[in-house]
Amino acid sequence: MSGVPSTNHSWISSALTRRASGNRLIAFYQRYCSRLQIIVIFASISLFFAGLLLLVPDRWFHSRFNTIIATSTPALAFLLLYGFYFTLTAEWLFWDEFTTSFNFIAIDYLWSIAMK
C-alpha cells in the first residue's frame, strides 16, 4: 500500500533509548525513580501515622471508638485485599483479551455492551 503511511514507530523508541543510554542520569531516572517515589511516599505516610500514634493519649486506646476500630479493621483489610485481587485479576484478563490496560473509555464501552 503505497498511499498509506507506515505506523511503525520503532525508530522513535530506539532513538529515545540511544539518547537515554548516553545520559546516565536520565537512564537512572527511567529505571528507578518510580520505585523510589513509591518507597518514599509509603515511608512518609507510615511515619505520619506512627507519629500520630505517639501523640495519642493513653486513655484513647481504651475508649469505645478504639474498640470499634480494632474490631472492624480485619474486615476492612479483607475487603481492601479482595478488591485489590479482584482488580488485579480483571486487569490481567482484560490485558489478555484486548492487549491494553484498563481505562475509562474501555470500561465504559464494555459497560454499554453489557447493558444492551
PDB file of C-alpha atoms in Angstrom, residues 27-100:
ATOM      1  CA  ALA A  27      18.689   6.277  32.492  1.00  0.00           C
ATOM      2  CA  PHE A  28      18.750   6.147  36.299  1.00  0.00           C
ATOM      3  CA  TYR A  29      15.527   8.154  36.496  1.00  0.00           C
ATOM      4  CA  GLN A  30      13.769   5.959  33.948  1.00  0.00           C
ATOM      5  CA  ARG A  31      14.764   2.797  35.758  1.00  0.00           C
ATOM      6  CA  TYR A  32      14.499   3.602  39.465  1.00  0.00           C
ATOM      7  CA  CYS A  33      12.558   6.789  40.165  1.00  0.00           C
ATOM      8  CA  SER A  34       9.113   5.308  40.040  1.00  0.00           C
ATOM      9  CA  ARG A  35      10.211   2.700  42.592  1.00  0.00           C
ATOM     10  CA  LEU A  36      11.944   5.305  44.713  1.00  0.00           C
ATOM     11  CA  GLN A  37       8.891   7.547  44.628  1.00  0.00           C
ATOM     12  CA  ILE A  38       6.669   4.691  45.800  1.00  0.00           C
ATOM     13  CA  ILE A  39       9.056   3.852  48.640  1.00  0.00           C
ATOM     14  CA  VAL A  40       9.325   7.493  49.740  1.00  0.00           C
ATOM     15  CA  ILE A  41       5.564   8.012  49.639  1.00  0.00           C
ATOM     16  CA  PHE A  42       4.910   4.807  51.601  1.00  0.00           C
ATOM     17  CA  ALA A  43       7.578   5.687  54.178  1.00  0.00           C
ATOM     18  CA  SER A  44       6.258   9.216  54.651  1.00  0.00           C
ATOM     19  CA  ILE A  45       2.685   8.022  55.118  1.00  0.00           C
ATOM     20  CA  SER A  46       3.846   5.340  57.571  1.00  0.00           C
ATOM     21  CA  LEU A  47       5.888   7.848  59.551  1.00  0.00           C
ATOM     22  CA  PHE A  48       2.955  10.246  59.664  1.00  0.00           C
ATOM     23  CA  PHE A  49       0.643   7.643  61.194  1.00  0.00           C
ATOM     24  CA  ALA A  50       3.356   6.363  63.535  1.00  0.00           C
ATOM     25  CA  GLY A  51       3.830   9.940  64.735  1.00  0.00           C
ATOM     26  CA  LEU A  52       0.103  10.265  65.301  1.00  0.00           C
ATOM     27  CA  LEU A  53       0.124   7.119  67.426  1.00  0.00           C
ATOM     28  CA  LEU A  54       2.868   8.588  69.582  1.00  0.00           C
ATOM     29  CA  LEU A  55       0.807  11.730  70.166  1.00  0.00           C
ATOM     30  CA  VAL A  56      -2.443   9.948  71.072  1.00  0.00           C
ATOM     31  CA  PRO A  57      -3.149   9.918  74.824  1.00  0.00           C
ATOM     32  CA  ASP A  58      -3.291   6.538  76.581  1.00  0.00           C
ATOM     33  CA  ARG A  59      -6.955   6.951  77.556  1.00  0.00           C
ATOM     34  CA  TRP A  60      -7.949   6.934  73.862  1.00  0.00           C
ATOM     35  CA  PHE A  61      -6.605   3.409  73.467  1.00  0.00           C
ATOM     36  CA  HIS A  62      -9.190   2.156  75.957  1.00  0.00           C
ATOM     37  CA  SER A  63     -12.129   4.090  74.519  1.00  0.00           C
ATOM     38  CA  ARG A  64     -15.196   2.668  72.827  1.00  0.00           C
ATOM     39  CA  PHE A  65     -14.186   4.231  69.487  1.00  0.00           C
ATOM     40  CA  ASN A  66     -10.854   2.404  69.528  1.00  0.00           C
ATOM     41  CA  THR A  67     -12.650  -0.879  70.308  1.00  0.00           C
ATOM     42  CA  ILE A  68     -14.910  -0.401  67.290  1.00  0.00           C
ATOM     43  CA  ILE A  69     -11.949   0.442  65.058  1.00  0.00           C
ATOM     44  CA  ALA A  70      -9.936  -2.530  66.329  1.00  0.00           C
ATOM     45  CA  THR A  71     -12.755  -4.990  65.697  1.00  0.00           C
ATOM     46  CA  SER A  72     -13.601  -3.659  62.236  1.00  0.00           C
ATOM     47  CA  THR A  73     -10.000  -3.466  60.959  1.00  0.00           C
ATOM     48  CA  PRO A  74      -9.735  -7.135  59.848  1.00  0.00           C
ATOM     49  CA  ALA A  75     -12.979  -6.857  57.885  1.00  0.00           C
ATOM     50  CA  LEU A  76     -11.793  -3.658  56.235  1.00  0.00           C
ATOM     51  CA  ALA A  77      -8.436  -5.252  55.421  1.00  0.00           C
ATOM     52  CA  PHE A  78     -10.224  -8.253  53.894  1.00  0.00           C
ATOM     53  CA  LEU A  79     -12.413  -6.022  51.733  1.00  0.00           C
ATOM     54  CA  LEU A  80      -9.435  -3.977  50.552  1.00  0.00           C
ATOM     55  CA  LEU A  81      -7.392  -7.074  49.690  1.00  0.00           C
ATOM     56  CA  TYR A  82     -10.373  -8.665  47.965  1.00  0.00           C
ATOM     57  CA  GLY A  83     -10.871  -5.529  45.885  1.00  0.00           C
ATOM     58  CA  PHE A  84      -7.164  -5.398  45.068  1.00  0.00           C
ATOM     59  CA  TYR A  85      -7.009  -9.017  43.908  1.00  0.00           C
ATOM     60  CA  PHE A  86     -10.296  -8.704  42.021  1.00  0.00           C
ATOM     61  CA  THR A  87      -8.954  -5.675  40.142  1.00  0.00           C
ATOM     62  CA  LEU A  88      -5.642  -7.422  39.539  1.00  0.00           C
ATOM     63  CA  THR A  89      -7.387 -10.452  38.053  1.00  0.00           C
ATOM     64  CA  ALA A  90      -9.712  -8.290  35.976  1.00  0.00           C
ATOM     65  CA  GLU A  91      -6.766  -6.267  34.663  1.00  0.00           C
ATOM     66  CA  TRP A  92      -4.913  -9.455  33.764  1.00  0.00           C
ATOM     67  CA  LEU A  93      -7.897 -10.934  31.896  1.00  0.00           C
ATOM     68  CA  PHE A  94      -8.606  -7.598  30.213  1.00  0.00           C
ATOM     69  CA  TRP A  95      -4.986  -7.369  29.046  1.00  0.00           C
ATOM     70  CA  ASP A  96      -5.088 -10.915  27.642  1.00  0.00           C
ATOM     71  CA  GLU A  97      -8.255 -10.144  25.716  1.00  0.00           C
ATOM     72  CA  PHE A  98      -7.638  -6.627  24.418  1.00  0.00           C
ATOM     73  CA  THR A  99      -3.840  -6.152  24.841  1.00  0.00           C
ATOM     74  CA  THR A 100      -4.414  -2.812  26.537  1.00  0.00           C
TER      75      THR A 100
END
